[in-house]
Amino acid sequence: MIQLDEKKLEKLHTAGDLLDAKYGKPGTETRRTFEEKAQAYYYGVILRDRRKELKMTQGELAEKTGTARSYIARIERGETDMQLSSFLRIAHALRIDFSPVFM
């Protein structure tokens, strides 16, 4: 059995520790800003991957949704705050079945 060095283990940081150090504790303005940007990036990646799966260009998606190609590019990079109506139009164009759940 492998013996772990307790002193080395004490020096390890959790992901939460690193996020707290860089972006502040949960609930702070800086942490909230970070989490919003991370979420925008996450949704952008999902939409980009689906668009590529369908072999659709950004221009084609923009045309289907009545938006500009540059807007689609900013969404895919997580650089813009997308409105719900835009998200739903894009999801529909990408044939993503989106059913909101309210709790």
JSON list of C-alpha atoms in Angstrom, two decimals:
[
{"chain": "A", "resi": 1, "resn": "MET", "atom": "CA", "xyz": [0.00, 0.00, 0.00]},
{"chain": "A", "resi": 2, "resn": "ILE", "atom": "CA", "xyz": [1.22, 3.50, -0.85]},
{"chain": "A", "resi": 3, "resn": "GLN", "atom": "CA", "xyz": [1.96, 5.77, 2.10]},
{"chain": "A", "resi": 4, "resn": "LEU", "atom": "CA", "xyz": [0.90, 9.40, 1.61]},
{"chain": "A", "resi": 5, "resn": "ASP", "atom": "CA", "xyz": [2.99, 12.21, 3.03]},
{"chain": "A", "resi": 6, "resn": "GLU", "atom": "CA", "xyz": [0.64, 14.19, 5.27]},
{"chain": "A", "resi": 7, "resn": "LYS", "atom": "CA", "xyz": [2.84, 17.31, 5.15]},
{"chain": "A", "resi": 8, "resn": "LYS", "atom": "CA", "xyz": [2.70, 17.38, 1.35]},
{"chain": "A", "resi": 9, "resn": "LEU", "atom": "CA", "xyz": [-1.05, 16.82, 1.41]},
{"chain": "A", "resi": 10, "resn": "GLU", "atom": "CA", "xyz": [-1.51, 19.83, 3.70]},
{"chain": "A", "resi": 11, "resn": "LYS", "atom": "CA", "xyz": [0.13, 22.05, 1.05]},
{"chain": "A", "resi": 12, "resn": "LEU", "atom": "CA", "xyz": [-2.29, 21.03, -1.73]},
{"chain": "A", "resi": 13, "resn": "HIS", "atom": "CA", "xyz": [-5.00, 23.47, -2.73]},
{"chain": "A", "resi": 14, "resn": "THR", "atom": "CA", "xyz": [-8.52, 22.64, -3.80]},
{"chain": "A", "resi": 15, "resn": "ALA", "atom": "CA", "xyz": [-10.09, 24.17, -6.90]},
{"chain": "A", "resi": 16, "resn": "GLY", "atom": "CA", "xyz": [-12.29, 26.18, -4.54]},
{"chain": "A", "resi": 17, "resn": "ASP", "atom": "CA", "xyz": [-9.24, 27.56, -2.74]},
{"chain": "A", "resi": 18, "resn": "LEU", "atom": "CA", "xyz": [-7.73, 28.68, -6.04]},
{"chain": "A", "resi": 19, "resn": "LEU", "atom": "CA", "xyz": [-10.98, 30.28, -7.23]},
{"chain": "A", "resi": 20, "resn": "ASP", "atom": "CA", "xyz": [-11.38, 32.07, -3.88]},
{"chain": "A", "resi": 21, "resn": "ALA", "atom": "CA", "xyz": [-7.85, 33.43, -4.10]},
{"chain": "A", "resi": 22, "resn": "LYS", "atom": "CA", "xyz": [-8.18, 34.64, -7.68]},
{"chain": "A", "resi": 23, "resn": "TYR", "atom": "CA", "xyz": [-11.85, 35.72, -7.90]},
{"chain": "A", "resi": 24, "resn": "GLY", "atom": "CA", "xyz": [-12.97, 36.17, -4.30]},
{"chain": "A", "resi": 25, "resn": "LYS", "atom": "CA", "xyz": [-15.29, 34.16, -2.11]},
{"chain": "A", "resi": 26, "resn": "PRO", "atom": "CA", "xyz": [-18.68, 32.99, -3.41]},
{"chain": "A", "resi": 27, "resn": "GLY", "atom": "CA", "xyz": [-21.20, 35.80, -3.22]},
{"chain": "A", "resi": 28, "resn": "THR", "atom": "CA", "xyz": [-18.70, 38.58, -3.87]},
{"chain": "A", "resi": 29, "resn": "GLU", "atom": "CA", "xyz": [-19.03, 40.80, -6.93]},
{"chain": "A", "resi": 30, "resn": "THR", "atom": "CA", "xyz": [-15.76, 39.59, -8.47]},
{"chain": "A", "resi": 31, "resn": "ARG", "atom": "CA", "xyz": [-16.76, 35.94, -8.04]},
{"chain": "A", "resi": 32, "resn": "ARG", "atom": "CA", "xyz": [-20.21, 36.60, -9.50]},
{"chain": "A", "resi": 33, "resn": "THR", "atom": "CA", "xyz": [-18.64, 38.28, -12.53]},
{"chain": "A", "resi": 34, "resn": "PHE", "atom": "CA", "xyz": [-16.29, 35.34, -13.01]},
{"chain": "A", "resi": 35, "resn": "GLU", "atom": "CA", "xyz": [-19.14, 32.82, -12.76]},
{"chain": "A", "resi": 36, "resn": "GLU", "atom": "CA", "xyz": [-21.24, 34.76, -15.29]},
{"chain": "A", "resi": 37, "resn": "LYS", "atom": "CA", "xyz": [-18.35, 34.81, -17.77]},
{"chain": "A", "resi": 38, "resn": "ALA", "atom": "CA", "xyz": [-17.67, 31.12, -17.20]},
{"chain": "A", "resi": 39, "resn": "GLN", "atom": "CA", "xyz": [-21.33, 30.29, -17.83]},
{"chain": "A", "resi": 40, "resn": "ALA", "atom": "CA", "xyz": [-21.40, 32.40, -21.02]},
{"chain": "A", "resi": 41, "resn": "TYR", "atom": "CA", "xyz": [-18.31, 30.55, -22.26]},
{"chain": "A", "resi": 42, "resn": "TYR", "atom": "CA", "xyz": [-19.86, 27.17, -21.38]},
{"chain": "A", "resi": 43, "resn": "TYR", "atom": "CA", "xyz": [-23.03, 27.86, -23.38]},
{"chain": "A", "resi": 44, "resn": "GLY", "atom": "CA", "xyz": [-20.98, 29.24, -26.25]},
{"chain": "A", "resi": 45, "resn": "VAL", "atom": "CA", "xyz": [-18.97, 26.02, -26.45]},
{"chain": "A", "resi": 46, "resn": "ILE", "atom": "CA", "xyz": [-22.17, 23.93, -26.46]},
{"chain": "A", "resi": 47, "resn": "LEU", "atom": "CA", "xyz": [-23.65, 26.01, -29.28]},
{"chain": "A", "resi": 48, "resn": "ARG", "atom": "CA", "xyz": [-20.41, 26.02, -31.29]},
{"chain": "A", "resi": 49, "resn": "ASP", "atom": "CA", "xyz": [-19.98, 22.24, -30.96]},
{"chain": "A", "resi": 50, "resn": "ARG", "atom": "CA", "xyz": [-23.57, 21.65, -32.08]},
{"chain": "A", "resi": 51, "resn": "ARG", "atom": "CA", "xyz": [-23.15, 24.04, -35.04]},
{"chain": "A", "resi": 52, "resn": "LYS", "atom": "CA", "xyz": [-20.02, 22.18, -36.13]},
{"chain": "A", "resi": 53, "resn": "GLU", "atom": "CA", "xyz": [-21.75, 18.83, -35.63]},
{"chain": "A", "resi": 54, "resn": "LEU", "atom": "CA", "xyz": [-24.37, 20.01, -38.12]},
{"chain": "A", "resi": 55, "resn": "LYS", "atom": "CA", "xyz": [-21.59, 21.20, -40.48]},
{"chain": "A", "resi": 56, "resn": "MET", "atom": "CA", "xyz": [-23.02, 24.71, -40.40]},
{"chain": "A", "resi": 57, "resn": "THR", "atom": "CA", "xyz": [-20.93, 27.86, -40.70]},
{"chain": "A", "resi": 58, "resn": "GLN", "atom": "CA", "xyz": [-21.33, 30.84, -38.41]},
{"chain": "A", "resi": 59, "resn": "GLY", "atom": "CA", "xyz": [-22.68, 32.76, -41.39]},
{"chain": "A", "resi": 60, "resn": "GLU", "atom": "CA", "xyz": [-25.34, 30.13, -42.07]},
{"chain": "A", "resi": 61, "resn": "LEU", "atom": "CA", "xyz": [-26.39, 30.13, -38.43]},
{"chain": "A", "resi": 62, "resn": "ALA", "atom": "CA", "xyz": [-26.52, 33.92, -38.40]},
{"chain": "A", "resi": 63, "resn": "GLU", "atom": "CA", "xyz": [-28.73, 33.90, -41.49]},
{"chain": "A", "resi": 64, "resn": "LYS", "atom": "CA", "xyz": [-31.11, 31.34, -39.93]},
{"chain": "A", "resi": 65, "resn": "THR", "atom": "CA", "xyz": [-31.40, 33.39, -36.74]},
{"chain": "A", "resi": 66, "resn": "GLY", "atom": "CA", "xyz": [-31.49, 36.87, -38.25]},
{"chain": "A", "resi": 67, "resn": "THR", "atom": "CA", "xyz": [-28.27, 37.94, -36.54]},
{"chain": "A", "resi": 68, "resn": "ALA", "atom": "CA", "xyz": [-24.79, 38.93, -37.66]},
{"chain": "A", "resi": 69, "resn": "ARG", "atom": "CA", "xyz": [-21.98, 36.39, -38.05]},
{"chain": "A", "resi": 70, "resn": "SER", "atom": "CA", "xyz": [-19.87, 38.49, -35.67]},
{"chain": "A", "resi": 71, "resn": "TYR", "atom": "CA", "xyz": [-22.59, 38.14, -33.02]},
{"chain": "A", "resi": 72, "resn": "ILE", "atom": "CA", "xyz": [-22.52, 34.35, -33.37]},
{"chain": "A", "resi": 73, "resn": "ALA", "atom": "CA", "xyz": [-18.72, 34.44, -33.07]},
{"chain": "A", "resi": 74, "resn": "ARG", "atom": "CA", "xyz": [-18.90, 36.53, -29.87]},
{"chain": "A", "resi": 75, "resn": "ILE", "atom": "CA", "xyz": [-21.46, 34.12, -28.39]},
{"chain": "A", "resi": 76, "resn": "GLU", "atom": "CA", "xyz": [-19.28, 31.12, -29.20]},
{"chain": "A", "resi": 77, "resn": "ARG", "atom": "CA", "xyz": [-16.32, 32.79, -27.47]},
{"chain": "A", "resi": 78, "resn": "GLY", "atom": "CA", "xyz": [-18.45, 33.69, -24.44]},
{"chain": "A", "resi": 79, "resn": "GLU", "atom": "CA", "xyz": [-17.83, 37.40, -25.02]},
{"chain": "A", "resi": 80, "resn": "THR", "atom": "CA", "xyz": [-21.40, 38.67, -25.05]},
{"chain": "A", "resi": 81, "resn": "ASP", "atom": "CA", "xyz": [-24.37, 38.60, -22.73]},
{"chain": "A", "resi": 82, "resn": "MET", "atom": "CA", "xyz": [-26.92, 36.76, -24.80]},
{"chain": "A", "resi": 83, "resn": "GLN", "atom": "CA", "xyz": [-30.62, 37.46, -24.30]},
{"chain": "A", "resi": 84, "resn": "LEU", "atom": "CA", "xyz": [-32.92, 34.51, -23.69]},
{"chain": "A", "resi": 85, "resn": "SER", "atom": "CA", "xyz": [-34.78, 35.20, -26.94]},
{"chain": "A", "resi": 86, "resn": "SER", "atom": "CA", "xyz": [-31.50, 35.01, -28.88]},
{"chain": "A", "resi": 87, "resn": "PHE", "atom": "CA", "xyz": [-30.52, 31.80, -27.13]},
{"chain": "A", "resi": 88, "resn": "LEU", "atom": "CA", "xyz": [-33.87, 30.20, -27.97]},
{"chain": "A", "resi": 89, "resn": "ARG", "atom": "CA", "xyz": [-33.64, 31.26, -31.64]},
{"chain": "A", "resi": 90, "resn": "ILE", "atom": "CA", "xyz": [-30.12, 29.85, -31.92]},
{"chain": "A", "resi": 91, "resn": "ALA", "atom": "CA", "xyz": [-31.05, 26.65, -30.10]},
{"chain": "A", "resi": 92, "resn": "HIS", "atom": "CA", "xyz": [-34.03, 26.18, -32.43]},
{"chain": "A", "resi": 93, "resn": "ALA", "atom": "CA", "xyz": [-31.84, 26.76, -35.53]},
{"chain": "A", "resi": 94, "resn": "LEU", "atom": "CA", "xyz": [-29.40, 24.16, -34.19]},
{"chain": "A", "resi": 95, "resn": "ARG", "atom": "CA", "xyz": [-32.26, 21.73, -33.52]},
{"chain": "A", "resi": 96, "resn": "ILE", "atom": "CA", "xyz": [-31.56, 21.68, -29.80]},
{"chain": "A", "resi": 97, "resn": "ASP", "atom": "CA", "xyz": [-34.63, 20.64, -27.84]},
{"chain": "A", "resi": 98, "resn": "PHE", "atom": "CA", "xyz": [-34.78, 23.17, -25.04]},
{"chain": "A", "resi": 99, "resn": "SER", "atom": "CA", "xyz": [-37.45, 22.73, -22.40]},
{"chain": "A", "resi": 100, "resn": "PRO", "atom": "CA", "xyz": [-37.08, 25.06, -19.42]},
{"chain": "A", "resi": 101, "resn": "VAL", "atom": "CA", "xyz": [-37.67, 23.60, -15.99]},
{"chain": "A", "resi": 102, "resn": "PHE", "atom": "CA", "xyz": [-39.10, 25.86, -13.31]},
{"chain": "A", "resi": 103, "resn": "MET", "atom": "CA", "xyz": [-38.71, 24.83, -9.71]}
]
